[in-house]
Each structure stands twice: as C-alpha cells, then as structure tokens.
Short mmCIF file of C-alpha atoms in Angstrom, two decimals:
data_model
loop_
_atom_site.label_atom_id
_atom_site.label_comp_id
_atom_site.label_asym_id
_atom_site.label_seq_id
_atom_site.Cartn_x
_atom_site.Cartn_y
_atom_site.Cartn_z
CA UNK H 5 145.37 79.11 83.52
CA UNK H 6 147.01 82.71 81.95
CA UNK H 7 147.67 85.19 83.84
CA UNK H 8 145.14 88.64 84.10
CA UNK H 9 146.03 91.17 81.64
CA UNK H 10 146.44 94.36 83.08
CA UNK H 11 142.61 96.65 83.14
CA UNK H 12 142.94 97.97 79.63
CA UNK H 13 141.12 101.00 81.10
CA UNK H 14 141.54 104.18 83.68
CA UNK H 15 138.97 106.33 85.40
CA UNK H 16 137.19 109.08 82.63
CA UNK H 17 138.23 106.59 79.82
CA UNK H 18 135.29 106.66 77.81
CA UNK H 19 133.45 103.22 76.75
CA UNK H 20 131.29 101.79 74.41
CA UNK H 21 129.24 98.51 75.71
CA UNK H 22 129.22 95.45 73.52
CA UNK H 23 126.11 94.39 71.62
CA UNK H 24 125.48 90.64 72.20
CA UNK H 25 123.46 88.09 73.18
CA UNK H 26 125.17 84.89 73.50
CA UNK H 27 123.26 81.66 74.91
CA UNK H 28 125.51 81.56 77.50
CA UNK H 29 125.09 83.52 81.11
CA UNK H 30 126.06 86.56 81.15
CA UNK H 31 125.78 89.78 83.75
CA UNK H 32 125.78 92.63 81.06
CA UNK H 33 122.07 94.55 80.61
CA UNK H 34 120.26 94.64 77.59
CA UNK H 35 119.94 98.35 77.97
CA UNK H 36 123.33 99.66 78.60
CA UNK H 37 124.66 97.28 75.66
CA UNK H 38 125.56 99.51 72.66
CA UNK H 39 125.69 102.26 75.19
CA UNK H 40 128.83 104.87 75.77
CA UNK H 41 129.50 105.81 79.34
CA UNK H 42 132.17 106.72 81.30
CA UNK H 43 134.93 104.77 83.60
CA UNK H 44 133.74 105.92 87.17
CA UNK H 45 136.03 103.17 88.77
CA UNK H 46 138.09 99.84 88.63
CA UNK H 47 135.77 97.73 91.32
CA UNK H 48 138.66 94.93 91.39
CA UNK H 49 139.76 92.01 88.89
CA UNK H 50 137.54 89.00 89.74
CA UNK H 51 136.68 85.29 88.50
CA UNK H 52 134.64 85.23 84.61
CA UNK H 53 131.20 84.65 85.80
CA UNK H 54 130.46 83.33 82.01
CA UNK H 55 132.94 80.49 83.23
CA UNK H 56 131.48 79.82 86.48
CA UNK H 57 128.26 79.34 85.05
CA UNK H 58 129.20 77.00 83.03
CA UNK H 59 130.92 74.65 85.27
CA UNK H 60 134.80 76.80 84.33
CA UNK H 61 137.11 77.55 86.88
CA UNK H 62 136.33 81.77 86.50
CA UNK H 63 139.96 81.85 84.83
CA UNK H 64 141.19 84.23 83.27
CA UNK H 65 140.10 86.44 85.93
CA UNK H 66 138.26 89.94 84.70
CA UNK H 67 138.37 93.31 85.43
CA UNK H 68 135.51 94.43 86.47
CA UNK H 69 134.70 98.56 86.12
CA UNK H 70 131.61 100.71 87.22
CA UNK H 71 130.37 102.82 84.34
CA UNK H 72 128.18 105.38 84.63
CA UNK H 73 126.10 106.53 81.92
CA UNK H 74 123.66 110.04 81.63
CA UNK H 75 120.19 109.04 81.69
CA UNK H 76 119.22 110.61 78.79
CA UNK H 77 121.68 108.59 76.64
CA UNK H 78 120.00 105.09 78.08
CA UNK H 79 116.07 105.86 77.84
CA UNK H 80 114.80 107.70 74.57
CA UNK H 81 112.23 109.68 76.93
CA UNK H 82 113.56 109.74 80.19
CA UNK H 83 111.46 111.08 82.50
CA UNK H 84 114.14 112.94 84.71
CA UNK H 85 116.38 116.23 84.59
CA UNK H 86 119.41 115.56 82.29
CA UNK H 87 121.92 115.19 85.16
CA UNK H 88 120.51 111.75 86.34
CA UNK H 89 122.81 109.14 85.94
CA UNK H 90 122.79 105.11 86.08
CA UNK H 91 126.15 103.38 87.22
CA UNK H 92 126.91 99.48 86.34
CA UNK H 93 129.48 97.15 86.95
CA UNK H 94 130.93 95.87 83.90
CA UNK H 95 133.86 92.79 83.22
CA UNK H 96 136.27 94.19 80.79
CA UNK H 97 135.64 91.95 77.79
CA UNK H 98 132.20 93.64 77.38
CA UNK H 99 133.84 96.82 77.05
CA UNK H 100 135.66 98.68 73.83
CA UNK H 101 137.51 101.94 73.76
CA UNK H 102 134.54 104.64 72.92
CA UNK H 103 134.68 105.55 68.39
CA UNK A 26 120.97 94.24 69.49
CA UNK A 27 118.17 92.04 67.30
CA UNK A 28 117.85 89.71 69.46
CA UNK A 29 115.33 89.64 72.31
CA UNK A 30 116.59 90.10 75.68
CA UNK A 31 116.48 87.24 77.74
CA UNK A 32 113.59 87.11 80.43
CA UNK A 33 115.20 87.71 83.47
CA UNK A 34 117.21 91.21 81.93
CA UNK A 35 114.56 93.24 83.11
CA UNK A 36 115.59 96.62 82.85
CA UNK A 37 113.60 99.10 80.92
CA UNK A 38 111.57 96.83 80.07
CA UNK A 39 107.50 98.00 79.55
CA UNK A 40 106.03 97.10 82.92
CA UNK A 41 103.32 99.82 84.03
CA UNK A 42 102.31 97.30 87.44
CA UNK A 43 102.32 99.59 90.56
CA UNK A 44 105.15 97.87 93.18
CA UNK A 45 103.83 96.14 95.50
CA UNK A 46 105.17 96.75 98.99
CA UNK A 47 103.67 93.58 101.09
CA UNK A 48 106.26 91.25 102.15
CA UNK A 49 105.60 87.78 103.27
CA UNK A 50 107.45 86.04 106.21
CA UNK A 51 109.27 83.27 104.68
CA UNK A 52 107.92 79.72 104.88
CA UNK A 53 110.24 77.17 105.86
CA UNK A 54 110.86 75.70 102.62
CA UNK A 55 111.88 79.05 101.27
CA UNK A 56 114.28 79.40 103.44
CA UNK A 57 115.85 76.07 103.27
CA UNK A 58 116.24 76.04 99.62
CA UNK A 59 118.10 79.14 99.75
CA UNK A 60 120.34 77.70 102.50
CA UNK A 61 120.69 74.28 100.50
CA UNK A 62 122.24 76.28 97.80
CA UNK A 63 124.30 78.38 100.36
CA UNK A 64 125.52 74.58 101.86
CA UNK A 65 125.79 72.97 98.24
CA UNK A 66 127.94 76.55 97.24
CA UNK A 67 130.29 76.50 100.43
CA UNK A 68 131.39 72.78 99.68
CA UNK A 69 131.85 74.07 95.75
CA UNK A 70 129.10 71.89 94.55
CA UNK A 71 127.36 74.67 92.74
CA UNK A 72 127.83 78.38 92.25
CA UNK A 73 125.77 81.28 92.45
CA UNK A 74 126.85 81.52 88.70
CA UNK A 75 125.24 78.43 87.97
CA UNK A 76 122.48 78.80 89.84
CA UNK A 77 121.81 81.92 88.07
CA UNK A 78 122.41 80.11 85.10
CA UNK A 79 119.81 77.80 85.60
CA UNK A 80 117.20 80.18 86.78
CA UNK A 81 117.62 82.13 83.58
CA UNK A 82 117.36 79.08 81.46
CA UNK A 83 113.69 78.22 82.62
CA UNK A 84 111.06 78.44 80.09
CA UNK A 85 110.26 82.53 79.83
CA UNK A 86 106.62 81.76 81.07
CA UNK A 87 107.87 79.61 83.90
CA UNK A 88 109.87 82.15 84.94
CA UNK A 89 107.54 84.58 85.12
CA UNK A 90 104.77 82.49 86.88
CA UNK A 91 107.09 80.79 89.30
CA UNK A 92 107.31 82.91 92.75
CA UNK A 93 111.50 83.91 93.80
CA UNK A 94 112.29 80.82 95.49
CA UNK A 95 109.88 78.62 93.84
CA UNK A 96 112.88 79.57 90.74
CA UNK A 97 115.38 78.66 93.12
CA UNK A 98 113.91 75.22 93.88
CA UNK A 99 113.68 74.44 89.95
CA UNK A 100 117.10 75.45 89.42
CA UNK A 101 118.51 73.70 92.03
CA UNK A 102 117.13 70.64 90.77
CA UNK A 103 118.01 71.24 87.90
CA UNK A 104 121.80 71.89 88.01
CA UNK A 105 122.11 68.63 91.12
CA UNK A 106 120.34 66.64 87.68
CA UNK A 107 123.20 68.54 85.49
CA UNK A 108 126.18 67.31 88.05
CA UNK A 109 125.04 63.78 88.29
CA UNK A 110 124.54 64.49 92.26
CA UNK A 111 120.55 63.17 92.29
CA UNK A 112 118.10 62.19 89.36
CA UNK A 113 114.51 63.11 89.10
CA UNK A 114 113.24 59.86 89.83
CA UNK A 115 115.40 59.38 93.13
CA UNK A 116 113.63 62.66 94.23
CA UNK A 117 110.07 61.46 93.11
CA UNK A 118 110.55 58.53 94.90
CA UNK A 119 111.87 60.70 98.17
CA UNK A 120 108.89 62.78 97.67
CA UNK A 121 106.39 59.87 98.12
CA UNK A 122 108.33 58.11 100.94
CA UNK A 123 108.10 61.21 102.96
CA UNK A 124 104.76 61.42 102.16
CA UNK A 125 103.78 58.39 103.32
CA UNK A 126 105.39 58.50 106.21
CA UNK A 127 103.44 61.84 106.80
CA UNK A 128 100.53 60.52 106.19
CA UNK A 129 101.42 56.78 108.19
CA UNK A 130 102.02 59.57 111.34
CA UNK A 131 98.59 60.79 110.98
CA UNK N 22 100.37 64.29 94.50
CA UNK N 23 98.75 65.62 91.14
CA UNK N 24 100.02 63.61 88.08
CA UNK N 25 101.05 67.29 86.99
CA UNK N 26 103.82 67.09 88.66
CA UNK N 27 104.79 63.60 87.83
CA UNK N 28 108.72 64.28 87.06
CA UNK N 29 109.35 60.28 86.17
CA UNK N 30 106.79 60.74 83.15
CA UNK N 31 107.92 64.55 82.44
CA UNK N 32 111.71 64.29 81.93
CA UNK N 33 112.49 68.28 80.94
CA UNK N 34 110.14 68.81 84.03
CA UNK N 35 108.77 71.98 82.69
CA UNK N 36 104.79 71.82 84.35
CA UNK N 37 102.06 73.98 82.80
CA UNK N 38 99.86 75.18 85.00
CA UNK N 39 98.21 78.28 82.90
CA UNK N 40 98.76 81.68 84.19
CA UNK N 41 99.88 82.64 87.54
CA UNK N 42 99.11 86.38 88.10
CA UNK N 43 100.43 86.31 91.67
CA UNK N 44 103.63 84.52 91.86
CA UNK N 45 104.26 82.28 94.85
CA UNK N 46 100.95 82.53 95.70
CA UNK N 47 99.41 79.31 93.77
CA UNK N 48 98.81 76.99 96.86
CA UNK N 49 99.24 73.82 95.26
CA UNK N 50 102.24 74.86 93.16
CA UNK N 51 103.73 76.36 96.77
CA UNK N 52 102.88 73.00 98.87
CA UNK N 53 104.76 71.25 95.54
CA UNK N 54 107.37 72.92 96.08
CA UNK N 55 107.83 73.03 99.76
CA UNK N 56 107.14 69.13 99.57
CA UNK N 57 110.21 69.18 96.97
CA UNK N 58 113.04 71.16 98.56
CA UNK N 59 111.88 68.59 102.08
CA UNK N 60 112.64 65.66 99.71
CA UNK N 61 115.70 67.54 97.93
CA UNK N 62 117.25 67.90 101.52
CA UNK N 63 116.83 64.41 102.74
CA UNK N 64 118.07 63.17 99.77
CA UNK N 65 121.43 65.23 99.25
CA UNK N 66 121.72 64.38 103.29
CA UNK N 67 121.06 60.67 102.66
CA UNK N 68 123.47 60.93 99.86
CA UNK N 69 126.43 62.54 102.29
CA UNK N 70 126.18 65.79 100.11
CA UNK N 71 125.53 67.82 102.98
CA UNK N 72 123.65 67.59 106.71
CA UNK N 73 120.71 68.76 108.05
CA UNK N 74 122.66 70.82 110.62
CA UNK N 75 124.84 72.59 107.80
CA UNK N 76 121.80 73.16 106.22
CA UNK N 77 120.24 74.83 109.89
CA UNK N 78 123.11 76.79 110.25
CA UNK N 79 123.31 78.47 107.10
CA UNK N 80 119.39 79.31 107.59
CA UNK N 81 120.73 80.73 111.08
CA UNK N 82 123.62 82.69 109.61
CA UNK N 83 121.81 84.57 107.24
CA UNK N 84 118.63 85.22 109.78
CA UNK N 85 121.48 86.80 112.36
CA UNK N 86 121.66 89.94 109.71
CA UNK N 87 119.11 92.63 109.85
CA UNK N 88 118.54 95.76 108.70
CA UNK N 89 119.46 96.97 111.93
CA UNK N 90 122.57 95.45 111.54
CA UNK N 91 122.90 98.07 108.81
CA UNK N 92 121.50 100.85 110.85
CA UNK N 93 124.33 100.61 113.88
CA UNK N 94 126.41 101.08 110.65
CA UNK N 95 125.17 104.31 109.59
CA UNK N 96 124.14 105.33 112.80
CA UNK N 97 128.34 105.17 113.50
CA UNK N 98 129.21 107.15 110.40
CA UNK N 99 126.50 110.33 111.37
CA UNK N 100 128.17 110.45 114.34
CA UNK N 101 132.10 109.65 113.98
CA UNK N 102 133.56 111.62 110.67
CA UNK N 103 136.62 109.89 110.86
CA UNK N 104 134.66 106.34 110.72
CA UNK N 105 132.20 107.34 107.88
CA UNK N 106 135.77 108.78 105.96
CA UNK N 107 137.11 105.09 106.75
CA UNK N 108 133.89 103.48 105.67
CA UNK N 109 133.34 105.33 102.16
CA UNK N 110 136.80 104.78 101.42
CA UNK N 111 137.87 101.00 102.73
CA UNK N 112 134.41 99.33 103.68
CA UNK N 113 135.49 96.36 104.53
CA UNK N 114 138.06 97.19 107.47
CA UNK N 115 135.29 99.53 108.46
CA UNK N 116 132.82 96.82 109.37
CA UNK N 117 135.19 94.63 110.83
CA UNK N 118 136.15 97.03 113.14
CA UNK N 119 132.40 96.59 114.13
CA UNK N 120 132.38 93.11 113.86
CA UNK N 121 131.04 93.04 110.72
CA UNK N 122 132.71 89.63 108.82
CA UNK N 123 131.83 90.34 104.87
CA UNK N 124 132.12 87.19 102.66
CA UNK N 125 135.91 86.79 101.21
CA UNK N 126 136.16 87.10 98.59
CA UNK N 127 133.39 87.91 96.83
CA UNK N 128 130.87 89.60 97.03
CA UNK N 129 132.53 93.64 97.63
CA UNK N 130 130.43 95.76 99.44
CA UNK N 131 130.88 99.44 98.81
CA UNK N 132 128.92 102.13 100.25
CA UNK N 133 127.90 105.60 98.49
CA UNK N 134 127.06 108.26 100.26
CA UNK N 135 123.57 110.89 99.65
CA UNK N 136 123.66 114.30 100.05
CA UNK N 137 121.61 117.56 99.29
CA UNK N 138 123.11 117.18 95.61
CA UNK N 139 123.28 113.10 95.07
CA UNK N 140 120.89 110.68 95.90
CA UNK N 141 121.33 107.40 95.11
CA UNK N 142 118.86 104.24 94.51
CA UNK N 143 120.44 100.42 94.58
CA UNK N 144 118.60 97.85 92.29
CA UNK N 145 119.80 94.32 90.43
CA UNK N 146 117.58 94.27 87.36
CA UNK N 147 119.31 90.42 86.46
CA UNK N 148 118.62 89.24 89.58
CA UNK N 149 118.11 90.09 93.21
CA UNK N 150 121.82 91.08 94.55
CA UNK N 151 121.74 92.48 97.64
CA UNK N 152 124.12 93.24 100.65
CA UNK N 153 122.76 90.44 102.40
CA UNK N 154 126.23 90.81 104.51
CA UNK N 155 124.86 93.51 106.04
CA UNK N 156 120.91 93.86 105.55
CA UNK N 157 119.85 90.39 105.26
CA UNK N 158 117.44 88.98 103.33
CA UNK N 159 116.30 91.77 100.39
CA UNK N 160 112.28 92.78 100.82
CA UNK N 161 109.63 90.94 98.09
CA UNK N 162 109.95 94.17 96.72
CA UNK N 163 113.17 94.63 95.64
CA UNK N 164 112.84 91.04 93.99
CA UNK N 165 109.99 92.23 91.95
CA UNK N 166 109.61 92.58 88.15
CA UNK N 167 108.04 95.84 88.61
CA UNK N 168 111.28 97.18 90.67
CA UNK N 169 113.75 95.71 88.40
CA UNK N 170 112.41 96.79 85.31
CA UNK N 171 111.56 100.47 86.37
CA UNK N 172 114.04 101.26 88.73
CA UNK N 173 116.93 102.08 86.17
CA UNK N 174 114.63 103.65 83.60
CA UNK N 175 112.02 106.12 85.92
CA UNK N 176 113.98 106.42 89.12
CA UNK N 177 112.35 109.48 90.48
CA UNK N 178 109.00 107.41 89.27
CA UNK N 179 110.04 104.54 91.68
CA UNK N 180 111.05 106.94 94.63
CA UNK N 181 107.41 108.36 94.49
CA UNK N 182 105.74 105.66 94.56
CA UNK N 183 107.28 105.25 98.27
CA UNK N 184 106.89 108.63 98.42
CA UNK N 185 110.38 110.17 98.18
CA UNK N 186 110.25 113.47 96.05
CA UNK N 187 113.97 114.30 94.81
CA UNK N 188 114.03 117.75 93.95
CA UNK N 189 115.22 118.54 90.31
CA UNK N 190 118.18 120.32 90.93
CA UNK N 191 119.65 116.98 92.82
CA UNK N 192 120.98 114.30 90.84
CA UNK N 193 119.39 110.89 91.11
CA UNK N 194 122.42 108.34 90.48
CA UNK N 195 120.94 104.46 89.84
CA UNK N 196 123.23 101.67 90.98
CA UNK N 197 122.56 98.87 89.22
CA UNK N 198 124.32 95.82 91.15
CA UNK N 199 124.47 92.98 88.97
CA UNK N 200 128.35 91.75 89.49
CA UNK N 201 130.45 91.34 92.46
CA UNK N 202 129.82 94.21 94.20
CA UNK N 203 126.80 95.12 96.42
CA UNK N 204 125.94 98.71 97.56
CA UNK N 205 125.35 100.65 100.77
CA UNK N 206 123.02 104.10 100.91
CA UNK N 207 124.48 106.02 103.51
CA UNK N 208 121.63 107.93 103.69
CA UNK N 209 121.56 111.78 104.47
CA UNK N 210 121.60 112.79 108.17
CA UNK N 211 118.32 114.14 108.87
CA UNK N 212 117.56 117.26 109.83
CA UNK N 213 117.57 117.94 113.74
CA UNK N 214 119.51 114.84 114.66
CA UNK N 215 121.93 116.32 115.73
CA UNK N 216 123.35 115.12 119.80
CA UNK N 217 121.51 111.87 119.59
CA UNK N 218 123.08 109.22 120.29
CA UNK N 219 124.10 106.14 118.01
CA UNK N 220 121.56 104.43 119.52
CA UNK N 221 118.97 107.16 118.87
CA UNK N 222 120.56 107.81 115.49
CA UNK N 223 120.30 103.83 114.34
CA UNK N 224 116.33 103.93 114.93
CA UNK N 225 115.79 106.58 112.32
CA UNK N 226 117.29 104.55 109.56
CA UNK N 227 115.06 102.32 107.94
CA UNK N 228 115.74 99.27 105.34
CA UNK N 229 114.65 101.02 102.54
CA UNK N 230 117.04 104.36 103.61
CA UNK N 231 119.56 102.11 102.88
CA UNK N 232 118.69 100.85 99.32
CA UNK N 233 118.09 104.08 98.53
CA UNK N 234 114.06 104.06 98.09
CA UNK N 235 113.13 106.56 100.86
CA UNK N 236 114.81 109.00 103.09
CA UNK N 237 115.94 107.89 106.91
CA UNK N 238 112.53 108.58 109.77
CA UNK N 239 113.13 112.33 110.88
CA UNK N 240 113.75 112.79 114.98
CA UNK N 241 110.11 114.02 115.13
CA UNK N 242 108.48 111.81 113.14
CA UNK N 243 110.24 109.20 115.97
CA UNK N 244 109.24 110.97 118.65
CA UNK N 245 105.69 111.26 117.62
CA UNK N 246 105.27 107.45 117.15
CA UNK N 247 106.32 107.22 121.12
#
C-alpha cells in the first residue's frame, strides 16, 4: 500500500482525457475520452474502482475531479446553443495536463 | 479511440427510441437480488465494482436483451461462481428442490 | 424448467433466446429468473453467507427512501437561505441535521442548484447511479438505453420529450454521475410559492424536479388538481 500522491491538478487547470480501452472495468466515457475540458472541482481522493473490480483492495487511492466540457467540443452537431455544458467525474490517472 | 466502446458506455451513442416513461412496481425477486448484493456488499463479499464488472462483461446481446435486474441476477451469479462462494450446479440443484417442494405444496 | 436454461450442461451459462425487444418483459426468461435469485438466496443462507432477515432488511432500508424524502429536502432550502447555503456547500451535515444518514464513505452526494441562467439534468450513461440515499430507487426510465445514451448528447432533446422547454439564453449543464458522487437538482422555486409552508412547498417537487428532467408542479397547477 503507497501512499496518495497529492491531486496533480487545481480548479481551471485545463485537461485532456485519455484514449483507452483496456479489458478491464473502468468508469471513464467513450465520449469524453480524447476530450479537453476544464477542472470544475476536486470531488475527493477515493479507492481505484479498476482495483475493486477486480478483486484489489482500491489502493492507491485516486483523485477524483469533475470536468466540465462545452458541448460543442463533445458532439460534432450538437443540437444546443454553444454555452451548454456536460460535467463528469474523472480519477486522476485518466487525466493529462491539456497540449 | 479504434476500438469499439464497450456495450454498456452508452453515451452518444445512435439511439433514435422515444423514452419510455412507464415504470413497473418491482416484483419480489427484483428487489431481493438487489438487496442480496446490498447484504453480500456490506459483509465485503462483493463490490459494486465487481458487480459492475460483471454486468459489463455479459455477452453485448445479452446485455441488451436482459431487463435491469435480470443483469443483476446474471452477474451476481456470476461473480459468487468467480469467489468460489456457490457453483452452478449447487444452484441448479436448489432450483429444482424448491421447485418440487412448490409443486409437492400444491 | 426448459432445458434452455440447463446451467449443469451450459457451463459459460450464456442462454440464447433470440431477440428481446422489451427487456424484462419475456415471461419465461422473468419467472427464470425470479425462480433463480429464490434459489440464489436459500443457498447463500444455507451456506451461512448471509440470512433471510439481512436480506429483508436491506429490501426495507432502501424502500424507507422516497422521493419525498427528497422533497422535505428542497422544500427546507426554498424556505430557510441559511440551510440551502449549508446544503450547496456541505451536503452531508445538511441532511443529517434532517436526519438524513448518507452512506460513509462512499457514495458523495452533492447537490447543484437551477436557476433562471443554469439548469441542470443528472444521468449515469455506464450505469444507473443514483442518489438512492435520498430518492430511492431510480425510475425504469432513468435506467434506460434511450436516457443514457441521449441524455449527454441532446439534453434539451431529452427535457422535451417530458416536456421541459429551456430557453436558449439559459445554459443546460449535463451531470453525468458515473463515480462516487451522486447529484441533487435543487430545482428552481416556482413562481408564486412564495408563504407556503414546507409542507406546501415539498408537494410541488416532483422526482423528476430533482434529476433534473422537468421543472417542480407550480402552486396552481396544485391547487387545481384539489
């Protein structure tokens, strides 16, 4: 068991969601993956799920961070004025600091 | 990403079906699986991770035919199977004792 | 017992029974199932895994949690500022100065609040989360495929078909809950509610208010139904 880093990011820090697909469970969307959004919050540091599906122990511990994302940049046609927004919660590891 | 998304990521995905907005009381069975996973989760024998887990890992089309709980009822079998906790055959065999007696009471 | 669903000859268990276009509503793949959860319980309770009685109490636990449980909730925050302050910002020592007990440690529940400018809609497109803490069991609905998959990508689509127009110049925010949190709508106040009582208040906010699908019942829309 290691101890949690500290959350590698802050509120406005702008993201970029890892592409992947691994057999394994996961809770990251399809269609925010490959996506840039925005740091909206730190919702806590809590137990890998990835682990705990697998039988693990949920260590190391993630943090976990809404991210909120326009609209527009998720859906090639969305259907909605340009200030409609979509907020996830997303562990840490699926996250990289925004090119 | 290349790869597909997995069945039960469902967002954005094509799906032009109106919602439907009936509900259905729960039948008993329904809500007993649920609790047995609640029960089986308290006393750590199986997380909502894992149950998760296991509902995702059913065949696509069984997924998609199987009602909610009907999912939860596979999966639950499924991962007890996993842990060593019950086999398939011990349940088969439950199955037909309890029907028997059903039908013995009749 | 069909021989379909013989498990002993069918080790991966995977049963075809062709296409299902209404899901949970094959009879004999429902009665299976019913019949197999029965056995699954006396079996883990033969096996010491767990009782009957845990079992019945769980099934009581989450049955004492309604959507009006949710209701009181908002009901409080329309009428006490300080409370609705305490309950956007620390959630959890809001409800259990109501008596509200929210699972420790996991899952959060946070609550966002709609206004004239914001309106937000709650969805799990993996799954089904859903502040059962609070609300109880989540409607068919909000299970659905066509909910999960539509929900995040034509929101204002979704509101309209349970006819909730958001007007363009407000900002439709989608939460989709797929981790360890759950949300809350605190939905807008309506309109000439104002000097009811919590009471009053709680019966104009419906389930779906507080996922975020429709707007609360309006004080006249109450009073005609009387």
């Amino acid at each position: 068991m290691t101890a949690p880093r500290p959350p590698a990011f802050g509120n406005g820090d702008l993201v970029t969601v890892r592409a992947a697909n691994p057999p394994t469970h996961y809770r990251t969307p399809a269609y925010v993956q490959g996506k840039t959004g925005r740091v909206v919050a730190l919702c806590g540091v809590y137990p890998d799920p990835e682990s705990l599906a697998h039988g693990g122990d949920g260590h190391p511990h993630k943090p976990l961070y809404r991210v909120e994302f326009p609209q527009t940049a998720l859906w090639d046609n969305y259907p909605g004025p340009p200030g409609d927004r979509l907020q996830v919660d997303i562990y840490e590891h699926w996250l990289e600091p925004a090119a | 990403m290349t790869d597909t998304p997995k069945v039960h990521d469902m967002g954005g995905h094509p799906n032009a079906s109106p919602i439907d907005h009936s509900e259905h009381t729960l039948m008993d069975w329904e809500r007993r699986i649920d609790s047995i996973r609640g029960v089986l989760g308290d006393k750590g024998y199986i997380t909502v991770d894992e149950l998760r887990r296991a509902i995702e890992g059913l065949p696509p089309e069984r997924y998609q035919s199987l009602g909610y709980y009907q999912r939860w009822a596979e999966a639950v079998e499924a991962l007890l199977i996993e842990k060593g906790l019950l086999t398939a055959a011990e349940l088969d065999a439950t199955m037909t004792r309890l029907e028997s007696a059903a039908g013995g009471a009749r | 017992m069909s021989e379909n669903h013989d498990h002993a000859n069918n080790p991966d268990h995977h049963h075809d029974h062709g296409d299902h276009t209404h899901p949970g509503m094959d009879t004999e793949e429902l009665g299976w199932h019913a019949r197999r959860v029965q056995a699954m319980e006396t079996l883990l309770a033969e096996k010491g895994l767990l009782t009957v009685a845990e079992v019945q109490r769980n099934v009581d636990a989450v049955e004492s949690r309604s959507p009006a449980d949710g209701a009181r909730v908002v009901a409080r925050a329309w009428s006490d500022p300080q409370f609705k302050a305490r309950l956007l910002a620390e959630p959890e020592a809001a409800l259990a100065g109501m008596g509200y007990q929210l699972p420790d440690p996991t899952p959060k529940l946070d609550v966002v609040e709609n206004t004239a400018a914001v309106h937000h809609l709650v969805v799990c497109t993996l799954c089904s989360c859903y502040p059962r803490a609070l609300l109880g069991r989540p409607p068919d609905w909000y299970k659905s495929f066509a909910y999960r998959s539509r929900a995040v990508s034509d929101p204002r689509g979704v509101l309209q078909e349970f006819g909730t127009e958001i007007p363009a110049d407000a900002e439709v925010v989608v939460l989709d809950s797929t981790a360890d949190l759950r949300y809350l709508v605190l939905p807008q106040r309506p309109a000439g509610a104002e000097g009811l009582s919590e009471d009053e208040l709680a019966a104009l906010v419906t389930r779906d208010s507080m996922i975020g699908v429709s707007q609360p019942l309006t004080p006249e829309l109450v009073a005609a139904d009387d």
